[in-house]
Coordinates of C-alpha atoms and ligand atoms in Angstrom, one line a residue:
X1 CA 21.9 13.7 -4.9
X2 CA 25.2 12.0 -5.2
X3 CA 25.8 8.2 -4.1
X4 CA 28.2 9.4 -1.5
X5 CA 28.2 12.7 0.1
X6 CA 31.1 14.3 1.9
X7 CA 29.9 17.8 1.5
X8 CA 26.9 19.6 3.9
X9 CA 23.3 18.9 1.8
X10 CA 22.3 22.9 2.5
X11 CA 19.4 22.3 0.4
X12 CA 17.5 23.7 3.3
X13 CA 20.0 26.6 3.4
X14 CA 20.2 27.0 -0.4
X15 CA 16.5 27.2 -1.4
X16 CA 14.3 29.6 -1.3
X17 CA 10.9 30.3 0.0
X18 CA 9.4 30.4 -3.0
X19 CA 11.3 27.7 -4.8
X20 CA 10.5 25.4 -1.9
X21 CA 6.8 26.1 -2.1
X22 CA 6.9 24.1 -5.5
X23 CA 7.8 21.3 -2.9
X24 CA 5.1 18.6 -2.1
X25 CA 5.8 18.8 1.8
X26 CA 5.9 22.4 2.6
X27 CA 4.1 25.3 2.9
X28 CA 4.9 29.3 3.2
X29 CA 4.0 28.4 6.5
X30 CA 6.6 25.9 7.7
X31 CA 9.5 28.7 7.3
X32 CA 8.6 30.1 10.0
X33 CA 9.3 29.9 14.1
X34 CA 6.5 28.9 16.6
X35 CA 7.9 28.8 20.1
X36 CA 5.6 26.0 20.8
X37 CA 5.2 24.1 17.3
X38 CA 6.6 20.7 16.4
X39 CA 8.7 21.7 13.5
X40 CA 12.1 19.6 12.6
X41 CA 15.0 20.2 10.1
X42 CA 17.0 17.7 9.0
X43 CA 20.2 17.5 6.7
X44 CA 21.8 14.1 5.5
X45 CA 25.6 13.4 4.5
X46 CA 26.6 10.3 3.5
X47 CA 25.1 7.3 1.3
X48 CA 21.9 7.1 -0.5
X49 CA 20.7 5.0 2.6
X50 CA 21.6 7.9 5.2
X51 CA 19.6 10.4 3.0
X52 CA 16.7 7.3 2.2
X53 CA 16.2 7.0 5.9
X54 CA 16.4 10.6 6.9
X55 CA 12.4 10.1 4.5
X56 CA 11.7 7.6 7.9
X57 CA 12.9 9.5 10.2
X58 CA 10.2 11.9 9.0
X59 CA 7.9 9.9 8.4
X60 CA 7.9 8.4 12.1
X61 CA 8.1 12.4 13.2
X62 CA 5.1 13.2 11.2
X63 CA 2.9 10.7 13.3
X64 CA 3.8 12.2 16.2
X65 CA 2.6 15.6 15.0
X66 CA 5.8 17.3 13.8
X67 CA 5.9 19.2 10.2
X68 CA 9.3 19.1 8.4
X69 CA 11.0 22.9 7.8
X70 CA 13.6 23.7 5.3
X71 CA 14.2 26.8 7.2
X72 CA 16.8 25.8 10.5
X73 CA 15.5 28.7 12.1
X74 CA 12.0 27.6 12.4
X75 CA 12.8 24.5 13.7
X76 CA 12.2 23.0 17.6
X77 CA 14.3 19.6 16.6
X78 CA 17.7 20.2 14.6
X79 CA 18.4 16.5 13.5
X80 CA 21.6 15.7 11.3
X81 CA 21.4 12.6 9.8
X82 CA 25.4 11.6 9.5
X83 CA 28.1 9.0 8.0
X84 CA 31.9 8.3 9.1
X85 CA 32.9 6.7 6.1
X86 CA 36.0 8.8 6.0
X87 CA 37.2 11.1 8.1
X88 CA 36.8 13.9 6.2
X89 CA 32.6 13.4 6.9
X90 CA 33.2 13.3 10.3
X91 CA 34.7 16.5 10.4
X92 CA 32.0 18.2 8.2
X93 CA 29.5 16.9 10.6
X94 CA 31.2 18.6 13.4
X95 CA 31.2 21.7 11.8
X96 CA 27.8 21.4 11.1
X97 CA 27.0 21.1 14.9
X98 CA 29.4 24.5 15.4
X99 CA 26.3 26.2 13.3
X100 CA 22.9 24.5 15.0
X101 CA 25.0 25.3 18.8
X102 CA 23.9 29.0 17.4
X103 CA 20.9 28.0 16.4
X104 CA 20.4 26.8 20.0
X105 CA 21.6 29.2 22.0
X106 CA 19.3 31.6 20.1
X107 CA 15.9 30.1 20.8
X108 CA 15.9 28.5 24.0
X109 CA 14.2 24.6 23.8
X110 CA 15.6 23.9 20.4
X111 CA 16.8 20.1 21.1
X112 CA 19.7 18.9 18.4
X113 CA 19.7 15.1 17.5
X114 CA 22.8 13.2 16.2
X115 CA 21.3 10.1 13.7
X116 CA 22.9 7.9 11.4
X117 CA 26.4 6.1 11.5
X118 CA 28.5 8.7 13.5
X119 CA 25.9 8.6 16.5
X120 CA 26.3 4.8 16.1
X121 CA 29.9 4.8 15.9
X122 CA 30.3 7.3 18.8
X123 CA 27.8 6.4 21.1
X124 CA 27.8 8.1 24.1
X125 CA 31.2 9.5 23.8
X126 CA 29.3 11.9 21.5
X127 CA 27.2 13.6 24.6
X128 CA 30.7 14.1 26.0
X129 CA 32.4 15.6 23.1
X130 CA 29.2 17.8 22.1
X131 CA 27.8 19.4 25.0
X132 CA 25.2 20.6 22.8
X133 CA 23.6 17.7 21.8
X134 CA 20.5 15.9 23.4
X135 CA 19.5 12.9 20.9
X136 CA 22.1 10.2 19.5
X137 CA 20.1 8.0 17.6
X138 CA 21.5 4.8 15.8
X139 CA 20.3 3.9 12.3
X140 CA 18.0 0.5 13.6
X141 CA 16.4 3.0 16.1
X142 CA 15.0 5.8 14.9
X143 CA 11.1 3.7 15.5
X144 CA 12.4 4.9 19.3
X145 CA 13.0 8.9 18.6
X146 CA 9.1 9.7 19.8
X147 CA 10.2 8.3 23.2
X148 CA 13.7 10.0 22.5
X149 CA 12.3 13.0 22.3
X150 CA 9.9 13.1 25.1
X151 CA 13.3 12.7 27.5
X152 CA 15.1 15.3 25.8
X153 CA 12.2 17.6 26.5
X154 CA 11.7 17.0 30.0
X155 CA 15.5 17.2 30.6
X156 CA 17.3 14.0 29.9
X157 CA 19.5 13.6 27.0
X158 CA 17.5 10.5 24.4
X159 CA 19.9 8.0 23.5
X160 CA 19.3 4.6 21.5
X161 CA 22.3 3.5 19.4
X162 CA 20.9 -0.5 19.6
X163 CA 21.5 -2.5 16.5
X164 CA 18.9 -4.7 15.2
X165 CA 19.0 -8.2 13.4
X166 CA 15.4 -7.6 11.8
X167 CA 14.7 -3.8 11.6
X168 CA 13.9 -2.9 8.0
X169 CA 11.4 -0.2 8.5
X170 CA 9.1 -2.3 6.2
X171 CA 5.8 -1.4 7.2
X172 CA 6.9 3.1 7.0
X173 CA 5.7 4.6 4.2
X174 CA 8.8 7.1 3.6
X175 CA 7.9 11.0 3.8
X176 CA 10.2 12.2 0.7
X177 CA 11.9 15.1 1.4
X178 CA 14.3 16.5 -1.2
X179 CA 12.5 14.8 -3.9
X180 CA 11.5 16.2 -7.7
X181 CA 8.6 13.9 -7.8
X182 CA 10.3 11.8 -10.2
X183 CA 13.1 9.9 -8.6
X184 CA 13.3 7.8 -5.8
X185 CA 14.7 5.6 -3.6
X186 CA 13.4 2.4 -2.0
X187 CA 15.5 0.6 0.7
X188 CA 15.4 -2.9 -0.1
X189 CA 18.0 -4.2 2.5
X190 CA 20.0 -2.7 5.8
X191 CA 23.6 -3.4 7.1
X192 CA 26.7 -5.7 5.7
X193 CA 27.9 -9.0 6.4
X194 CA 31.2 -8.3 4.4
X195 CA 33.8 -6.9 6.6
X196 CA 36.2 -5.4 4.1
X197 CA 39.3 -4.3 6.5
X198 CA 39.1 -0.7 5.7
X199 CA 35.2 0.1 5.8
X200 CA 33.0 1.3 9.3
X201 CA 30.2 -0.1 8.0
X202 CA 29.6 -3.3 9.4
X203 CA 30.3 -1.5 12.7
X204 CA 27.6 1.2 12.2
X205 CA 25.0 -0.4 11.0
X206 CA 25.0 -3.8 11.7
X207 CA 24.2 -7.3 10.5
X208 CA 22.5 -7.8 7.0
X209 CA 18.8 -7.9 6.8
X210 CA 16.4 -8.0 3.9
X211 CA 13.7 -6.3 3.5
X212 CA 9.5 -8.4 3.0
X213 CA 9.7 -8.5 -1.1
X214 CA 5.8 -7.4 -1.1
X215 CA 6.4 -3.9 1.0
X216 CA 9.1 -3.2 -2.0
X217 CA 6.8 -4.1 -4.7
X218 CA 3.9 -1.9 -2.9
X219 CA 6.3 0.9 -2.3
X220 CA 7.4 0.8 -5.9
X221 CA 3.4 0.7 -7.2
X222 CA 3.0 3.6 -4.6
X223 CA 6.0 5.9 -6.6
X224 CA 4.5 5.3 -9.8
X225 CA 0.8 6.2 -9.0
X226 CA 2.4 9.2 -7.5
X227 CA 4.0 10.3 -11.1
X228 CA 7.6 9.0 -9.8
X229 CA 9.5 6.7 -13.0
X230 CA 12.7 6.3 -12.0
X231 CA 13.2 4.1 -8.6
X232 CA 16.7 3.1 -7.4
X233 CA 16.4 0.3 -5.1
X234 CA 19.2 0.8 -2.3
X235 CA 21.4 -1.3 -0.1
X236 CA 25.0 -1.7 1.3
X237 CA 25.2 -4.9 -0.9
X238 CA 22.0 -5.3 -2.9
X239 CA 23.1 -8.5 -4.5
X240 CA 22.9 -10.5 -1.8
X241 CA 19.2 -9.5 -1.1
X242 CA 17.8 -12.3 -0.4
X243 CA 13.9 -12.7 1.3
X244 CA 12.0 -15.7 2.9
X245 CA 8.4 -15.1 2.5
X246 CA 7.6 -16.6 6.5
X247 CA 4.1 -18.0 5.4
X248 CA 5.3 -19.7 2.1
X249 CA 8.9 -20.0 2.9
X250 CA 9.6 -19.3 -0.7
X251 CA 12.9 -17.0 -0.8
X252 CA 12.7 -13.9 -3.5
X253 CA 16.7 -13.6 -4.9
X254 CA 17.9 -9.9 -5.9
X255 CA 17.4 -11.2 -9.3
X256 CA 13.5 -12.3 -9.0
X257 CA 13.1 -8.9 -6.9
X258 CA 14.2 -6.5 -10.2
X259 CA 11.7 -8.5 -12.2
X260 CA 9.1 -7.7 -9.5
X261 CA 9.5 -4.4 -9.5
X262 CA 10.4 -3.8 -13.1
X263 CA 6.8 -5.5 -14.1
X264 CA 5.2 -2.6 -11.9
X265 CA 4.7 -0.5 -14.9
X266 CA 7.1 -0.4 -18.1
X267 CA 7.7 3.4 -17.6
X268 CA 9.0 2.9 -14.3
X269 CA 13.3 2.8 -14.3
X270 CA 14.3 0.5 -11.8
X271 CA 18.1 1.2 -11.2
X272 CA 19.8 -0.3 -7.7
X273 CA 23.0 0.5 -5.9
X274 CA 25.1 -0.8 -5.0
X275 CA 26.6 -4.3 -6.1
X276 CA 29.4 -6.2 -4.3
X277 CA 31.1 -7.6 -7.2
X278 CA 31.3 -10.9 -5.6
X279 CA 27.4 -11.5 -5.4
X280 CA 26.3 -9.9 -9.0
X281 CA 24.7 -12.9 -10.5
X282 CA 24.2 -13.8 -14.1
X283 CA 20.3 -14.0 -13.2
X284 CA 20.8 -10.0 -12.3
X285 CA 22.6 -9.4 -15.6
X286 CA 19.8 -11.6 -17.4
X287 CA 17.1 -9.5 -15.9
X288 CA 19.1 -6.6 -17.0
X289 CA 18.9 -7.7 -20.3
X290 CA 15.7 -8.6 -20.7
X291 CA 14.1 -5.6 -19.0
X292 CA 14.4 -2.5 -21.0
X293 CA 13.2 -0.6 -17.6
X294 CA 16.3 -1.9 -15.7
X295 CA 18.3 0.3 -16.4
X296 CA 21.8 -0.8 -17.8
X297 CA 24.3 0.4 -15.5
X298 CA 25.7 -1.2 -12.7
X299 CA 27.8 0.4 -10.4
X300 CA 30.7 -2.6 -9.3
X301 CA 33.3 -0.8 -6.7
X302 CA 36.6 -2.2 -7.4
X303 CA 38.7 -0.6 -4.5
X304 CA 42.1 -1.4 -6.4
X305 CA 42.9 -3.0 -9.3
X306 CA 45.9 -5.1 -7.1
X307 CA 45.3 -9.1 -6.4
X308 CA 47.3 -8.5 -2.7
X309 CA 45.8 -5.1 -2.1
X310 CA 42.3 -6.9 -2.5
X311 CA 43.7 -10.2 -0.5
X312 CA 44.5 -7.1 2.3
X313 CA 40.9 -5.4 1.3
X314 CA 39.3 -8.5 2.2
X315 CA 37.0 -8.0 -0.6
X316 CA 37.4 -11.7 -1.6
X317 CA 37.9 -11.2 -5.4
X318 CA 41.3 -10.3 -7.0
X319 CA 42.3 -8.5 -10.5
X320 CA 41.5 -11.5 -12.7
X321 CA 38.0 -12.2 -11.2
X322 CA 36.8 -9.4 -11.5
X323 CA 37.9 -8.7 -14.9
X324 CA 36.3 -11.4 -16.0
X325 CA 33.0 -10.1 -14.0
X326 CA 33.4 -7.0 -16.2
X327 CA 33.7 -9.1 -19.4
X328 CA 31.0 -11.1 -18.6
X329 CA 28.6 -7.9 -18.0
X330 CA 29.9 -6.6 -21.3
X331 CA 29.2 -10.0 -23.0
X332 CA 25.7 -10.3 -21.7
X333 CA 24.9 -6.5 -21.9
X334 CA 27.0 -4.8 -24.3
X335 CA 24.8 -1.0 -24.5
X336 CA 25.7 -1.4 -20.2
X337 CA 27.9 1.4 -18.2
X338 CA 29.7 0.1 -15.3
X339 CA 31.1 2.7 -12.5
X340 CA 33.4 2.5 -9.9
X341 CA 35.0 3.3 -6.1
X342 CA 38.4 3.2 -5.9
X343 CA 40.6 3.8 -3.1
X344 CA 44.0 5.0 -3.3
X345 CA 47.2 4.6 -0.8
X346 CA 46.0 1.6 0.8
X347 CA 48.1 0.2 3.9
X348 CA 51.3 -0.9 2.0
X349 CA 50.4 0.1 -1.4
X350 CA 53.3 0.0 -4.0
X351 CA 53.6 2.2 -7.0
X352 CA 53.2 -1.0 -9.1
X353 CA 49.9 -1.9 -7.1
X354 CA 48.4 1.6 -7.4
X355 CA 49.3 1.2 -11.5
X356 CA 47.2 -2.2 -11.4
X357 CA 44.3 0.2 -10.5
X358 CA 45.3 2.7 -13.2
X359 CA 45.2 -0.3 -15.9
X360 CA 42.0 -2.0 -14.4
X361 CA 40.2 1.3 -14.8
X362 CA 41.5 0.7 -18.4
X363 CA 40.2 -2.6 -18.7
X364 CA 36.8 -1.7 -17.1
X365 CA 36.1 1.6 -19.2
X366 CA 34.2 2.8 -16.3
X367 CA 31.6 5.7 -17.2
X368 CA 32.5 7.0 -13.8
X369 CA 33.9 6.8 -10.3
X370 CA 33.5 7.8 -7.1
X371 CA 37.3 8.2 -6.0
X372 CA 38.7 8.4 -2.1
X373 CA 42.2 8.3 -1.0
X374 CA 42.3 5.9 2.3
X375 CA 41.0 7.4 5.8
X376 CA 42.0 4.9 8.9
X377 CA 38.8 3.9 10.3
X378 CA 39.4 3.2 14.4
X379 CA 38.2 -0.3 15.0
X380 CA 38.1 -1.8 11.6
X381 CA 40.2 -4.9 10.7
X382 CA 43.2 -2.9 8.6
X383 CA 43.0 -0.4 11.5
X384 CA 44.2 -2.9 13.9
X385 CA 46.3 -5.4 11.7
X386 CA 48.1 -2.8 9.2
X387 CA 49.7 0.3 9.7
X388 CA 48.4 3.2 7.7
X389 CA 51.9 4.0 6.1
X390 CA 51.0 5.5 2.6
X391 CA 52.0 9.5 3.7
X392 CA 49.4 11.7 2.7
X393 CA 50.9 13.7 0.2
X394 CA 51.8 10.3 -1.9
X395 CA 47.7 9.2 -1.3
X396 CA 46.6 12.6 -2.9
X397 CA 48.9 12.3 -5.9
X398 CA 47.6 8.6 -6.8
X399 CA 44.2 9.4 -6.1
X400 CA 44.9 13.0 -8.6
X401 CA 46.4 10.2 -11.2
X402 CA 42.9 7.7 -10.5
X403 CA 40.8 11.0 -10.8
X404 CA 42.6 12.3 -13.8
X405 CA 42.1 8.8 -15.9
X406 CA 39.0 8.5 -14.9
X407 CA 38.4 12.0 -16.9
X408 CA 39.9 10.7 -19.9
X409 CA 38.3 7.6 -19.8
X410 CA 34.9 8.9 -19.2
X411 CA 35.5 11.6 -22.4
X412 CA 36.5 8.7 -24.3
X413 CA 33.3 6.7 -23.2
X414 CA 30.6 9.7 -23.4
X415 CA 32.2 10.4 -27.4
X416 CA 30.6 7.5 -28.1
X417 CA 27.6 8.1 -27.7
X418 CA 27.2 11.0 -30.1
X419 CA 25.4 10.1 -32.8
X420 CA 23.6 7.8 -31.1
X421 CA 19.9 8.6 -30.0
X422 CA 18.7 7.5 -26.0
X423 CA 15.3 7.6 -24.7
X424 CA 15.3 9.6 -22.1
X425 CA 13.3 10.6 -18.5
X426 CA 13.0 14.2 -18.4
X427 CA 13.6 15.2 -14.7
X428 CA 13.8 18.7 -14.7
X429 CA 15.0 22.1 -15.7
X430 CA 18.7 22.1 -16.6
X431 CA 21.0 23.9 -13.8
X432 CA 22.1 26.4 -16.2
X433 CA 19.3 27.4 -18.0
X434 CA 15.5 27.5 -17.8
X435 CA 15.1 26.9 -22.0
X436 CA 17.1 23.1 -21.7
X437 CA 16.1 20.3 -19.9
X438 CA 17.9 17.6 -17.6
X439 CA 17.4 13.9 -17.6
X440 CA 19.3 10.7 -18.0
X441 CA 19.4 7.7 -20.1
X442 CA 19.1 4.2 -19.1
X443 CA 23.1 4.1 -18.4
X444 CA 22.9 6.8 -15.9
X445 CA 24.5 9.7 -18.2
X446 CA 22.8 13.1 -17.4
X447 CA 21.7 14.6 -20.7
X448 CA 20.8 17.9 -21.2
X449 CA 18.7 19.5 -24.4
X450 CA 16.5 21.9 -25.7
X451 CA 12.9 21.9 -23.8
X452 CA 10.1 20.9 -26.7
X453 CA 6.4 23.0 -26.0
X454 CA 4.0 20.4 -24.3
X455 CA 6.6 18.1 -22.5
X456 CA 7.0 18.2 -18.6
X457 CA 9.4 16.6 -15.9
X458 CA 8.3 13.1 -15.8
X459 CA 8.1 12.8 -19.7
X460 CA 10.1 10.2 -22.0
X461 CA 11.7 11.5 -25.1
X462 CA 14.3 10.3 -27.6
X463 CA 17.1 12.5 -27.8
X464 CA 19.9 12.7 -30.2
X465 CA 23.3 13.1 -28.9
X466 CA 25.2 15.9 -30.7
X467 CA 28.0 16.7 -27.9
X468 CA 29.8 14.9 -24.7
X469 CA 32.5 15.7 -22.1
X470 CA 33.7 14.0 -19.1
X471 CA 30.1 14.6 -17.2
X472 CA 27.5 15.3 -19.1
X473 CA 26.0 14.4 -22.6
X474 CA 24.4 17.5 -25.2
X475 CA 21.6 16.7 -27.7
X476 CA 18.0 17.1 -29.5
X477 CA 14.3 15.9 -28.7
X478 CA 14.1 13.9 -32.1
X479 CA 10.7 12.3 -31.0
X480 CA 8.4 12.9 -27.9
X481 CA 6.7 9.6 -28.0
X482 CA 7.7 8.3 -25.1
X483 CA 7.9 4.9 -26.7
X484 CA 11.4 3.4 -27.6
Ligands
SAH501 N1 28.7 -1.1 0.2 C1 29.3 -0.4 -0.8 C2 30.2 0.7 -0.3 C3 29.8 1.7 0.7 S1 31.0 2.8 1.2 C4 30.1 -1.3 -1.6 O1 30.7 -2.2 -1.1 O2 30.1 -1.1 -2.8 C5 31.3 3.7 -0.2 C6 32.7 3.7 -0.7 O3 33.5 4.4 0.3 C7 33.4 2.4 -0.7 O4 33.1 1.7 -1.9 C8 34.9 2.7 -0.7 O5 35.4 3.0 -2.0 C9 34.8 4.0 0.1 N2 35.4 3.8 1.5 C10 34.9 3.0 2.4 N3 35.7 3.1 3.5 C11 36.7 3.9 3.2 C12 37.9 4.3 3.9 N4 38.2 3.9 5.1 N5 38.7 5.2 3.3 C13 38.4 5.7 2.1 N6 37.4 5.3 1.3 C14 36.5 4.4 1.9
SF4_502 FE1 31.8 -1.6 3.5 FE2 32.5 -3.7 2.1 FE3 30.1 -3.7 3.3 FE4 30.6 -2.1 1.2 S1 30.6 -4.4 1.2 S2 29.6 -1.5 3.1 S3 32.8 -1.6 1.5 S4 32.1 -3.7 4.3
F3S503 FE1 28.4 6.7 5.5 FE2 26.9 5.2 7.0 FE3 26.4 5.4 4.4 S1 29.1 5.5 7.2 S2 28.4 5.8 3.6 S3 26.2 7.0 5.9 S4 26.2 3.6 5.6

């Protein structure tokens, strides 16, 4: 699963019966239709968060008696859990619902939710636009889709799009769904107070919250005893986590949280996405340090390496700052990768302000990126102060030049590492071939070697690097102790 998700997750689609029985959920018997079963389907686009509270969203429907399918066509409830970050999702989305109107028309009954930040962006205006569906659910509501659905059923379309100032979902024990039983995701905080002009965030999912530090910690214990050892704690802006036990009134600080959750167990990787540079502390990068199971990589979106695009950005930093927030990281953890977002053809961006992102990427020596040329966002501050100018043609040329550096820069970074030997969490069976295995070190790199008799998915090993490209490092299992 990628941070950010444009494209449909057909994992449902994709897999197979057989493949999917491997699954902890589901069963040969969940593929298939019964008129009058409770059986949902659910695919997620967007942010970790989306795809994290798609697991709620099933947990809450598996009190109320429903079974999750991976199989469309067995399912009474079609939900689509989306995210209208950039246009381009929206539009996915809406293809998506061309498919499930099928879906609907062949079994008579089938009800088709909209969750997640497009229902919350849209509203009701999405009951008028898609005739088809009967549930728009907002991200702080989904504790209302039981209800939700009992009005859908006897005839009424379900609708909640409220925004909450406390939801967290604390006390729901998250029913993982697309998981390999060995990484996962804990939500550790909703919303964002930020208000950078060109994001829909704010809008769709409302005010900051944090989540009780004790529900993390439990979650996290919870993982581990189940065999997971890689947990990536999630929010919009983790950094500024920040909980007030109600009974002590002691507040827990992103920093003190890591350390909570890192003293779970040493064998379980605590990673977190995704960090406002503005709020990254040197408490966090101490922790870091000091933690050999936090892992060392931080992923700092710098949206443009220009001081007056960043003024316009709102993001509240500018080229110098955060330079120096890069140096510092370096300083304090020198074996640490750092990734990116970057924007390109932002309102009134000048070739010479697109090259200050080309030479910041430089300066940063970012493992990776996640790259996006601007998409106007109706209602957000640059949609109704600046004009979206940049033509199209000139946004996809910078963002090819931001996406082709990045490529060098990440060969340059990855041929570093060979020679060098990483302990690794084995997560699985390579994509392209059963006799190698996948995992990644502490720095987020996906590794991929030969498999060793006697080791599993959920194993440590120290693997030497012999080969790297942009993506992807190539090595050896030097030593299956899983003890660095
Ligand atoms: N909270 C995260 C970002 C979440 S959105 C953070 O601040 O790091 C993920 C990324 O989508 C952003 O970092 C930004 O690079 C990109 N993005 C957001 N709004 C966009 C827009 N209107 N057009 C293009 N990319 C956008
Ligand atoms: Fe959007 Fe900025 Fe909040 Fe990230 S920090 S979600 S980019 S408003
Ligand atoms: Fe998209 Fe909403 Fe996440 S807009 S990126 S799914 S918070």
């Amino acid at each position: 699963m990628g941070l950010y998700n444009d494209n449909p997750t057909l994992e449902g689609l994709e897999k197979t019966i057989d493949e999917s029985k491997q699954g902890e959920v589901f069963s040969q018997s969940d593929f298939m239709y019964d008129p009058s079963g409770k059986k949902f389907y659910i695919e997620s686009y967007g942010c970790s968060m989306n795809f994290s509270d798609s697991e709620i969203v099933a947990s809450i429907l598996g009190k109320e008696g429903f079974s999750p399918t991976k199989n469309m066509d067995a399912a009474n409830l079609i939900l689509i859990n989306t995210c209208s970050i950039r246009e381009k999702a929206e539009l996915t989305v809406r293809k998506r619902l061309r498919i499930f109107e099928k879906a609907k028309k062949e079994r008579q009954g089938t009800l088709i939710g909209v969750l997640g930040c497009m229902a919350e962006r849209l509203k009701k205006k999405l009951l008028e636009e898609e005739q088809i569906v009967d549930l728009v659910v907002g991200p702080d509501a989904y504790r209302d889709l039981p209800n939700l659905i009992q009005s859908a059923n006897e005839g009424d379309k379900g609708v909640n799009v409220l925004l909450s100032r406390e939801e967290t979902y604390a006390d729901i024990a998250p029913l993982r769904l697309n998981s390999n039983g060995i990484v996962g995701f804990i939500s550790i905080m909703r919303g964002c107070d930020n208000m950078c002009s060109f994001c829909v965030v704010p809008f769709t999912r409302g005010r900051e919250r944090s989540r009780n530090a004790f529900t993390i910690v439990s979650e996290a214990k919870d993982l581990y005893d189940k065999g997971y050892r890689d947990v990536t704690l999630l929010g919009q802006n983790v950094d500024s986590y920040k909980w007030e036990n109600p009974e002590t009134k002691e507040t827990v600080s992103f920093a003190e949280l890591l350390i909570m959750v890192a003293e779970v167990h040493p064998d379980l990787r605590v990673r977190f996405s995704t960090s406002h540079p503005k709020d990254i502390t040197k408490d966090v990068m101490y922790a870091i340090r000091d933690y050999e199971n936090i892992c060392k990589y931080i992923h700092l979106p710098v949206q443009s390496g220009n001081s007056r695009i960043l003024k316009r950005m709102n993001r509240t930093y500018d080229r110098e700052w955060y330079m120096q927030k890069v140096d510092e990281i370096y300083e304090i953890i020198p074996d640490c990768a750092i990734s990116s977002d970057m924007i390109a053809g932002f309102c009134s961006e000048t070739e010479e302000e697109h090259q200050d992102t080309l030479t910041i990427m430089e300066h940063a020596q970012y493992s990776m990126s996640y790259m996006f040329y601007y998409s106007e966002r109706e209602g957000t501050l640059a949609h109704r102060k600046y004009e979206d100018d940049i033509p199209l043609e000139i946004k996809k040329r910078r963002l090819n030049e931001i996406i082709k550096l990045q490529g060098e820069i990440s060969t340059a970074v990855n041929a570093k590492d060979v020679g060098q030997t990483f302990r690794i969490l084995i997560e699985g069976d390579s994509k392209k071939s059963a006799d190698d295995f996948k995992g990644r070190n502490s720095q987020n790199k996906m590794c991929i070697f030969s498999k060793k008799a006697g080791l599993k998915a959920g194993d440590y090993v120290q693997v030497q690097i012999t080969e790297s490209n942009s993506a992807t490092l190539k090595g050896f299992i030097v030593e299956s102790s899983d003890k660095v």
